[in-house]
Coordinates of C-alpha atoms in Angstrom, one line a residue:
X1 CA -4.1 42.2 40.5
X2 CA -6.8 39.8 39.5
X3 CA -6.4 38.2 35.2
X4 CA -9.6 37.7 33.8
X5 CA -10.2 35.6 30.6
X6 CA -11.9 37.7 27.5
X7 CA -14.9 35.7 27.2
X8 CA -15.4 36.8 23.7
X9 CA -11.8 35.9 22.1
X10 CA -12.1 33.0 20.5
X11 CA -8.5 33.3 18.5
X12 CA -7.3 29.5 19.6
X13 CA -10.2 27.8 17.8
X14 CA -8.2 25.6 15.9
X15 CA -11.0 25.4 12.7
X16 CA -10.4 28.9 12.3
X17 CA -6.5 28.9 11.4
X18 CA -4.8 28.7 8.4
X19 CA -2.5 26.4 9.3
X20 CA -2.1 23.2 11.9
X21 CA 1.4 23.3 14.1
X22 CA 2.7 19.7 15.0
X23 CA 5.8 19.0 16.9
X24 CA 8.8 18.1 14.6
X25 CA 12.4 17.0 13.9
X26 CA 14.8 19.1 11.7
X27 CA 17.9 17.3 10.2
X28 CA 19.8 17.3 7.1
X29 CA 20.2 13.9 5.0
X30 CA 22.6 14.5 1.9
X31 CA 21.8 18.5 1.0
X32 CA 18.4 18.3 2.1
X33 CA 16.4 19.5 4.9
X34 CA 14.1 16.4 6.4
X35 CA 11.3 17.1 9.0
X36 CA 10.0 14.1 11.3
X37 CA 6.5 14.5 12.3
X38 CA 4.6 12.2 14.4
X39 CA 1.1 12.1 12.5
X40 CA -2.2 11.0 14.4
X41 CA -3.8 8.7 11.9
X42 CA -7.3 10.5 12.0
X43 CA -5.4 13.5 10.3
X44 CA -4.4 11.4 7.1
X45 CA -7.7 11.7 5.0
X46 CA -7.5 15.4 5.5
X47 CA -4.3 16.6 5.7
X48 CA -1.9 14.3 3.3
X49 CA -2.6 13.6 -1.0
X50 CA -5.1 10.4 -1.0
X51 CA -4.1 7.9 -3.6
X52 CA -6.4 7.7 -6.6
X53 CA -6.4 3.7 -7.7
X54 CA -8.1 5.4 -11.2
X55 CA -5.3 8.2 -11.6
X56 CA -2.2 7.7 -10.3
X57 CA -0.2 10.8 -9.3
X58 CA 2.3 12.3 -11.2
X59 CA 5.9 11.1 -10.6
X60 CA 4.1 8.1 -8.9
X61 CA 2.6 4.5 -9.8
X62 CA -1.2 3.5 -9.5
X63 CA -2.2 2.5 -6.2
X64 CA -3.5 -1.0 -5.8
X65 CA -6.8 -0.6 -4.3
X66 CA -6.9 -4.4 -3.0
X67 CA -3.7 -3.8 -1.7
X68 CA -4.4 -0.8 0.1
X69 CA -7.8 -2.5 1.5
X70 CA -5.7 -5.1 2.8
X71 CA -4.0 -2.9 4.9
X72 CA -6.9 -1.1 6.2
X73 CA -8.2 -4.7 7.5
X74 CA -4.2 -5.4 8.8
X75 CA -4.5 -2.3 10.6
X76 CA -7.8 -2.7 11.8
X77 CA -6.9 -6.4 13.1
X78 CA -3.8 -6.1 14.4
X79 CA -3.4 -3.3 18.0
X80 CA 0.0 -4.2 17.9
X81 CA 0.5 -3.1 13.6
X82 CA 4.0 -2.1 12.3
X83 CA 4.2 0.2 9.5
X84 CA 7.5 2.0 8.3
X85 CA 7.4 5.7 8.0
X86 CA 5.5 7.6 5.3
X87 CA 8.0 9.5 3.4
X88 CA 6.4 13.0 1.4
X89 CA 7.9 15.6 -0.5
X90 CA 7.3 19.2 -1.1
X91 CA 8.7 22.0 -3.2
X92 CA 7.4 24.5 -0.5
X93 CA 10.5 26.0 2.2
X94 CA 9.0 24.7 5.1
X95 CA 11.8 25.8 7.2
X96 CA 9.9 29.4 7.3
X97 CA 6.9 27.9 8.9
X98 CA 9.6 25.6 11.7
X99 CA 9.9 27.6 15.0
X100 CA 13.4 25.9 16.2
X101 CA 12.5 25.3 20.1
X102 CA 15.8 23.4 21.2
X103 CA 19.0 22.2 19.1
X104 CA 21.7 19.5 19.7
X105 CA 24.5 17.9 17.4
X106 CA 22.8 19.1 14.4
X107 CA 19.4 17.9 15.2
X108 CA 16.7 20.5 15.6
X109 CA 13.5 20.4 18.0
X110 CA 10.1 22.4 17.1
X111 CA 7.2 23.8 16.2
X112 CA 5.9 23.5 12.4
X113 CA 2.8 25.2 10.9
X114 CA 1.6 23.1 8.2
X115 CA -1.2 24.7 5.9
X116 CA -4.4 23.5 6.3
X117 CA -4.7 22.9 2.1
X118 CA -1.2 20.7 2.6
X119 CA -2.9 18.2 1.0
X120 CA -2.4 19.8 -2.3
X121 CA 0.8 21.0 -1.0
X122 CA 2.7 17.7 0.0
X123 CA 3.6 14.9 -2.5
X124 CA 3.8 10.9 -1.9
X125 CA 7.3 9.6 -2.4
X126 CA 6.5 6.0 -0.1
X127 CA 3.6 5.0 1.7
X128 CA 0.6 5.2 -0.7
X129 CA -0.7 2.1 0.0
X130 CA -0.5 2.7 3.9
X131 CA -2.3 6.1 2.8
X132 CA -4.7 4.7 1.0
X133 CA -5.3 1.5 3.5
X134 CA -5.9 4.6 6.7
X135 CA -8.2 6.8 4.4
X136 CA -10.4 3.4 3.8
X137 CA -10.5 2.3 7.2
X138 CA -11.3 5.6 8.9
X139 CA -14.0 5.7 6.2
X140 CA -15.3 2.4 6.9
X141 CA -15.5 2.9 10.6
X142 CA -17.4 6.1 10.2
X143 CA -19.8 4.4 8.0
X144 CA -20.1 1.2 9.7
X145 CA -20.8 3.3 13.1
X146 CA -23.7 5.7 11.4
X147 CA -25.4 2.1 9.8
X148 CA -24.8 0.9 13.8
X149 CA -26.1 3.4 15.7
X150 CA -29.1 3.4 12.7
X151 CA -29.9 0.2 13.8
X152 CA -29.7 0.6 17.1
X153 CA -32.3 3.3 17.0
X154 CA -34.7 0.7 15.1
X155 CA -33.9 -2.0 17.6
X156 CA -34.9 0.3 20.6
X157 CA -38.0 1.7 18.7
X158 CA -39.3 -2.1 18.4
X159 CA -38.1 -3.5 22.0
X160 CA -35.6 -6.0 20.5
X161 CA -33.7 -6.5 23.6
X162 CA -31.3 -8.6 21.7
X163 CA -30.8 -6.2 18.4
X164 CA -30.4 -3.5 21.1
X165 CA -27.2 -6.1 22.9
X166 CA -26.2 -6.8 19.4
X167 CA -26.0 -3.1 18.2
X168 CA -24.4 -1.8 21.7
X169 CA -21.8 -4.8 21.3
X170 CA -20.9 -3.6 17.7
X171 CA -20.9 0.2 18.5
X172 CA -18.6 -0.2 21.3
X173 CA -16.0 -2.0 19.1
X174 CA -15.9 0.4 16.3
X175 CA -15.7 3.2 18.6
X176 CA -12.6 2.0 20.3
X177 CA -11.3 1.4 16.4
X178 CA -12.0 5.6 16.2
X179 CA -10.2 5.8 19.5
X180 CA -7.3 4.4 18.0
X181 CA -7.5 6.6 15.0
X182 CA -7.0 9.6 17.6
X183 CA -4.5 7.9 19.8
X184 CA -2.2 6.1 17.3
X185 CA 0.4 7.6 15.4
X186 CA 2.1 7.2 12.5
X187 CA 5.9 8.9 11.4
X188 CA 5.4 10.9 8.6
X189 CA 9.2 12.1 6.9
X190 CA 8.8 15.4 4.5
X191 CA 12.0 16.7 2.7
X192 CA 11.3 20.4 1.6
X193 CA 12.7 22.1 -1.6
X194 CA 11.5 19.4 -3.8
X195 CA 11.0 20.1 -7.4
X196 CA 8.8 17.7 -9.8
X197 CA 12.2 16.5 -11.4
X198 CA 13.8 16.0 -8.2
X199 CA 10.2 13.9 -6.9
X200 CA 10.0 11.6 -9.8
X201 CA 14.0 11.4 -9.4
X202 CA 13.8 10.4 -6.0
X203 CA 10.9 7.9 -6.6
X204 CA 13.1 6.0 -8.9
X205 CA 16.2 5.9 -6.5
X206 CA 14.1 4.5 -3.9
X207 CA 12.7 1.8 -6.3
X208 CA 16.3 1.2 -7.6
X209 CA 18.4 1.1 -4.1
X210 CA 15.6 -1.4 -2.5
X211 CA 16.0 -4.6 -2.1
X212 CA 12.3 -6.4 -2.0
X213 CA 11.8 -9.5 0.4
X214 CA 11.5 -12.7 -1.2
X215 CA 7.5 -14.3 -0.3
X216 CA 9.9 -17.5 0.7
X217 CA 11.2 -14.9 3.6
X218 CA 7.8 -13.5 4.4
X219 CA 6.7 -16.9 5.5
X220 CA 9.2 -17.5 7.6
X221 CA 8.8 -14.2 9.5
X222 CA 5.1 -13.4 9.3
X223 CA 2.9 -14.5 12.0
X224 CA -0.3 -13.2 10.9
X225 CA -1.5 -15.8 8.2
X226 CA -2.3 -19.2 9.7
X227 CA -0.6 -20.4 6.2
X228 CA 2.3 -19.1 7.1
X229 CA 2.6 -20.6 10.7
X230 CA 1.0 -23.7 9.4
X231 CA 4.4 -23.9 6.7
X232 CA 6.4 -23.0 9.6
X233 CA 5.5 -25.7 11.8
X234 CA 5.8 -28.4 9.4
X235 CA 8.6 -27.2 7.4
X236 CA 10.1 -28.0 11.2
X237 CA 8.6 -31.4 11.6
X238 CA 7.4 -33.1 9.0
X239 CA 9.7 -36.4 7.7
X240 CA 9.3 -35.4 4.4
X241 CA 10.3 -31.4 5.0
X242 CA 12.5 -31.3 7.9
X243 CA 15.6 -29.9 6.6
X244 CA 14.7 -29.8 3.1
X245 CA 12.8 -26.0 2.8
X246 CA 14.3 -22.9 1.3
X247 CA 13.3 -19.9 3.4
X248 CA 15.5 -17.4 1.3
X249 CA 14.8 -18.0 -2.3
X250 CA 11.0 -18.7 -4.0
X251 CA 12.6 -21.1 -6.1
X252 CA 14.6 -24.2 -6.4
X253 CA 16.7 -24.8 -8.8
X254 CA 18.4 -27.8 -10.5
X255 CA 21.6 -28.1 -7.5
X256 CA 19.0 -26.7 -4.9
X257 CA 19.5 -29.2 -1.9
X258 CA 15.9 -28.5 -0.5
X259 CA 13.1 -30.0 -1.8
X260 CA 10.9 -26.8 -2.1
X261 CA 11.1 -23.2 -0.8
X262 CA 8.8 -21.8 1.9
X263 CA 6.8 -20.1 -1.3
X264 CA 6.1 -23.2 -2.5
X265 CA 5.1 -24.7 0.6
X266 CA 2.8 -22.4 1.9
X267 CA 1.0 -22.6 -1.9
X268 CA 0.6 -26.3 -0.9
X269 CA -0.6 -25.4 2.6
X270 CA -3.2 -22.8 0.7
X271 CA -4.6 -25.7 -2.1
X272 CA -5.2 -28.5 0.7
X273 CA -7.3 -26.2 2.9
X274 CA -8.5 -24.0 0.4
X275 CA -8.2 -25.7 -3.1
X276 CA -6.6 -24.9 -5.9
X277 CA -8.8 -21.9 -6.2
X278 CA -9.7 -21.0 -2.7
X279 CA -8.6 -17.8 -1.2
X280 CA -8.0 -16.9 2.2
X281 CA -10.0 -14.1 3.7
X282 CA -10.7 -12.5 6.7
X283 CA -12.9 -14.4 8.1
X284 CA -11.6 -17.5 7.4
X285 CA -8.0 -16.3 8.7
X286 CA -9.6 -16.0 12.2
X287 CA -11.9 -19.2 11.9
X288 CA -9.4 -21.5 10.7
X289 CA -6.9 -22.5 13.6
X290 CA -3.6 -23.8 13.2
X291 CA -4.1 -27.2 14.5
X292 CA -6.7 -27.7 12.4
X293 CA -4.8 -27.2 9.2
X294 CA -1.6 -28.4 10.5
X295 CA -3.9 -31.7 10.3
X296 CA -5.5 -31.5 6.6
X297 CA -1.8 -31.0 5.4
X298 CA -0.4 -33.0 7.6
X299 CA -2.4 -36.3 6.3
X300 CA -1.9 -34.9 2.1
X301 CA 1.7 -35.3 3.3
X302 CA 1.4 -38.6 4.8
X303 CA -0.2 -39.5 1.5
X304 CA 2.3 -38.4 -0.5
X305 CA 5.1 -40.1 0.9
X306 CA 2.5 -44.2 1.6
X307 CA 1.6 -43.5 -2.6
X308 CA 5.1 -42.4 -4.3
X309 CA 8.1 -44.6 -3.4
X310 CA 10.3 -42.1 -4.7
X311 CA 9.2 -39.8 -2.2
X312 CA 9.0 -42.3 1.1
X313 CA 13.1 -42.1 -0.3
X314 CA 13.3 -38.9 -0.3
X315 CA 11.5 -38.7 3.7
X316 CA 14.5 -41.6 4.4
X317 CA 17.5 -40.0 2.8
X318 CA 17.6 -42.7 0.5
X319 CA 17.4 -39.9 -2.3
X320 CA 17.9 -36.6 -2.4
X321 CA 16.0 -33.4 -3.9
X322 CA 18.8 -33.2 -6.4
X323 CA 18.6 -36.7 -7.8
X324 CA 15.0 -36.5 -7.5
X325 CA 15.0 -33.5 -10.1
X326 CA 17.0 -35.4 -12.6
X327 CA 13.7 -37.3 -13.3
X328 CA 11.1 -37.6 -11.3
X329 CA 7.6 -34.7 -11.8
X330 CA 7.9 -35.4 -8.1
X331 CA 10.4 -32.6 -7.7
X332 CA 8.5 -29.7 -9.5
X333 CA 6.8 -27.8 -6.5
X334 CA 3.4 -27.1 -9.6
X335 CA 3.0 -31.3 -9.6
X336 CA 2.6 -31.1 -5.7
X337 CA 0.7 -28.0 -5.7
X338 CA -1.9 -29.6 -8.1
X339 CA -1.7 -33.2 -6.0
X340 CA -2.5 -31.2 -3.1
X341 CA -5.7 -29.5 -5.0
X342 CA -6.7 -33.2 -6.2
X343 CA -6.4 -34.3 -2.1
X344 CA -8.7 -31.3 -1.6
X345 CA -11.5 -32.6 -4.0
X346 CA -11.1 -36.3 -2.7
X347 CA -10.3 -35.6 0.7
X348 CA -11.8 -33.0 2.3
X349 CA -15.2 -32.2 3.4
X350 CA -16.2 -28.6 3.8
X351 CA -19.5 -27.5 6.2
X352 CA -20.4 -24.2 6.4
X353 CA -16.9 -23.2 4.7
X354 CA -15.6 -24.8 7.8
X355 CA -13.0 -27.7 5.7
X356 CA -12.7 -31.4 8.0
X357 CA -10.8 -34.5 6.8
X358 CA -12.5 -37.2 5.4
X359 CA -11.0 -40.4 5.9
X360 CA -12.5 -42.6 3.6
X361 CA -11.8 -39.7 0.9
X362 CA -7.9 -39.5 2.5
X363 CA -7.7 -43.5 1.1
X364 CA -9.1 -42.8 -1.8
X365 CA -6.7 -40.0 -2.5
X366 CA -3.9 -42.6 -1.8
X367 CA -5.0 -45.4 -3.7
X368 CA -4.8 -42.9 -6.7
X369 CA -1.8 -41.3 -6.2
X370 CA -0.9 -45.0 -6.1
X371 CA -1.7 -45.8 -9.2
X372 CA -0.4 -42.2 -11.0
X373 CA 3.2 -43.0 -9.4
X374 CA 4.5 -45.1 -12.4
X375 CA 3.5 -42.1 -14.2
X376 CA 6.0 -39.5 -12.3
X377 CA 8.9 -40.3 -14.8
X378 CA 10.3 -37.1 -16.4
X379 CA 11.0 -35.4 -19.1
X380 CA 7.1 -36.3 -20.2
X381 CA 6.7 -37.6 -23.4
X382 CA 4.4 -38.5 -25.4
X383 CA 3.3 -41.9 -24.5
X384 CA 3.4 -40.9 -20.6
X385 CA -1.0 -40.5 -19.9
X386 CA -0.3 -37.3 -18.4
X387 CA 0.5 -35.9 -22.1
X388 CA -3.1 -36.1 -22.7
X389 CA -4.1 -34.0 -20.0
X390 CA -3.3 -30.9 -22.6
X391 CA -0.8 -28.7 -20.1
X392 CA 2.4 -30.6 -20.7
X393 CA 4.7 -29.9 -23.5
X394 CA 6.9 -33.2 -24.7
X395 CA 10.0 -33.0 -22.7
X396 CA 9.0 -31.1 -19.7
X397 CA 10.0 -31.5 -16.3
X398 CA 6.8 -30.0 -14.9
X399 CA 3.5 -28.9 -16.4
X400 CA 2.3 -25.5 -17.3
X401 CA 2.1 -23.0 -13.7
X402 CA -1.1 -20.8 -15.7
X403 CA -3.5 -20.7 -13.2
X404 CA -5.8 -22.0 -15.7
X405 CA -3.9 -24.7 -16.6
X406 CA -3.5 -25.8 -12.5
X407 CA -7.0 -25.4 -12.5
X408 CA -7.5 -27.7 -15.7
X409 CA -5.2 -30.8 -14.5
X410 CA -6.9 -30.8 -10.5
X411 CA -10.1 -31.5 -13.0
X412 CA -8.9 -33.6 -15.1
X413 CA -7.0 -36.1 -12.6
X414 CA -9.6 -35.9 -10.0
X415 CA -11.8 -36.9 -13.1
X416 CA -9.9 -40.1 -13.1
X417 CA -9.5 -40.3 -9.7
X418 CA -13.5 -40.5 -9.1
X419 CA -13.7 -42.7 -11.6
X420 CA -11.6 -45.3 -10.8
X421 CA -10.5 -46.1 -14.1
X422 CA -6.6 -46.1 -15.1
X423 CA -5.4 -42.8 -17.3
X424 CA -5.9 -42.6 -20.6
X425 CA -2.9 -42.4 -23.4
X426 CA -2.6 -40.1 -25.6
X427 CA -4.2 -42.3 -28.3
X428 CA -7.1 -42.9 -25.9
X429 CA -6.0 -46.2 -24.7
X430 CA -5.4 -47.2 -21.1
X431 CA -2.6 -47.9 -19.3

């Protein structure tokens, strides 16, 4: 007997159903019913809630839209991306839609029909920002391609061999980007059964059982940021930081035996490439090489320890952190964060946002932090010239951390610096 295909049934055309069946997991975790799905990521803007950074959901935070485009551009970047699971809840039995295909010790294998409209079916307990980040970048990519292949039309129409090169160039990459929209996946964790009570419950465990990762442990383990790898490396071999950074706190207290943490660091890192306003970006993340940093901070290091005696004994073991905090600004990590954005201004030269070391600037960084060491002495006080800079109070250990403030004393001293005069007092006199 010979089978024939009905050339007219057109039943398993997937745009037509109500519903889209994905292989899943079935377990229970406490007395609820979990299903694991593997998610392709070209499915998240149509199938899961997309964060609103103007409305937050119910039961949920606001969404921070920088964040989340920082993870579209992670993602996007990085082949080799890890992200945790996306956990979503639901106060729909989706166990009536789960076709159980094999079982073992509990664990359940199958087939589950989620409806098409589960976007307004499925709530975000964790992941928005992931969400949010996929949604962009698949937007993105569409768009970019469209303007692409727009241009590449215009390019042909004119004979611009090179647009047309260009255009090809810039097509291919964004296409394989959609490839690996369709190919990658993403787990995707739903408990069923979920009331609203029980959501905004379960949002607040999760906030209140996790414990978040210090940004002193983030720099020790992230390889991404060239300030990161750049703290690394000379938190390793530097004279003056060998031995003496905190990779587990942001902060170091009084009896702290390291001289700063790898937060602090990696601020310093940022204001001698960057300045004490300068951001780091995509672009300049893959432009600026570690060597080359490694080198700027490197020589604002060098300076340090040639200008402030108390710090050349620190580098020799002749006095440690701890004594140096007793009374010396030398120890506050803000003091070497705003040095570092005064060695910027003197120091380096910046082309085509492209930052070099200039070593008549380097001298002229150390001659003046030659002539501010006297002035390290803490608590300030009144008669100290750095009173008059406006962002110490009498008695401090270290100025004000305000951004603004930061901003005001890298003016202020680099002022003085380009001047080549000696600080003022407080009653305008010099010292």
């Amino acid at each position: 007997m010979t089978t024939t295909t009905d050339p007219l049934d057109f039943t398993n055309l997937s745009g037509y159903r109500a519903k889209l069946e994905v292989l899943a997991t079935r377990y229970g975790q406490g007395a609820r019913s979990y299903f694991d799905i593997a998610l392709p990521l070209h499915l998240i803007p149509t199938h899961l809630p997309i964060p609103d950074p103007e409305q937050p959901f119910e039961g949920n935070r606001r969404v921070d839209l920088n964040h989340a485009q920082k993870f579209a551009a992670y993602w996007r970047n990085n082949p080799k991306w890890t992200a945790p699971p996306l956990l979503l809840d639901t106060n729909a039995e989706l166990g009536q839609a789960f076709e159980v295909k094999a079982r073992a010790f509990g664990v359940e294998i199958g087939v589950l029909a989620l409806p098409h409209n589960a976007v307004n079916v499925l709530d975000i307990l964790d992941g928005q920002h992931r969400i949010l980040g996929w949604t962009i970048a698949a937007r993105d990519i569409a768009r970019e391609l469209k303007e692409q292949r727009e241009q590449l039309r215009a390019s042909r129409s004119v004979g611009d061999d090179v647009g047309v090169s260009v255009r090809t160039g810039k097509i291919a990459e964004l296409e394989a980007l959609e490839q690996r929209l369709q190919t990658e996946y993403v787990t995707l964790q739903v408990v069923e059964g979920i009331t609203v009570a029980e959501h905004k419950q379960a949002f607040a465990d999760i906030t209140n059982n996790a414990k978040g990762i210090t940004k002193s442990k983030t720099v020790e383990f992230d390889s991404v940021s060239v300030i990161n790898r750049v703290t690394r490396e000379l938190a390793e071999t530097h004279e003056l930081l060998a031995g003496r950074i905190d990779f587990e706190r942001d902060r170091t207290q009084r009896n702290n035996t390291a001289l700063l943490s790898a937060r602090n660091l990696s601020d310093i890192v940022k204001h001698v490439a960057l300045g004490i306003s300068g951001r780091m970006n995509v672009r300049r993340e893959a432009a600026y090489k570690d060597q080359l940093v490694t080198q700027l901070v490197q020589a604002y290091l060098d300076t340090l320890v040639q200008a402030f005696p108390r710090l050349s004994d620190v580098a020799a073991d002749e006095t440690s952190p701890v004594d140096l905090r007793r009374d010396s600004l030398l120890a506050s990590p803000t003091i070497l964060r705003v040095l570092a954005g005064v060695f910027y201004e003197l120091a380096i030269d910046v082309d085509d946002d492209m930052p070099s070391l200039d070593r008549a600037g380097t001298q002229r960084a150390e001659d003046f932090f030659t002539r501010l060491a006297p002035h390290m002495d803490a608590p300030v006080t009144k008669t100290n010239p750095l009173f008059a800079s406006g962002v110490f109070e009498e008695g401090a250990m270290a100025p004000s951390s305000r951004s603004q403030d930061l901003r005001r004393l890298v003016t202020w001293l680099t002022g003085w610096a380009q001047a080549g005069t000696e600080l003022p007092t407080q009653n305008g006199t010099k010292r």
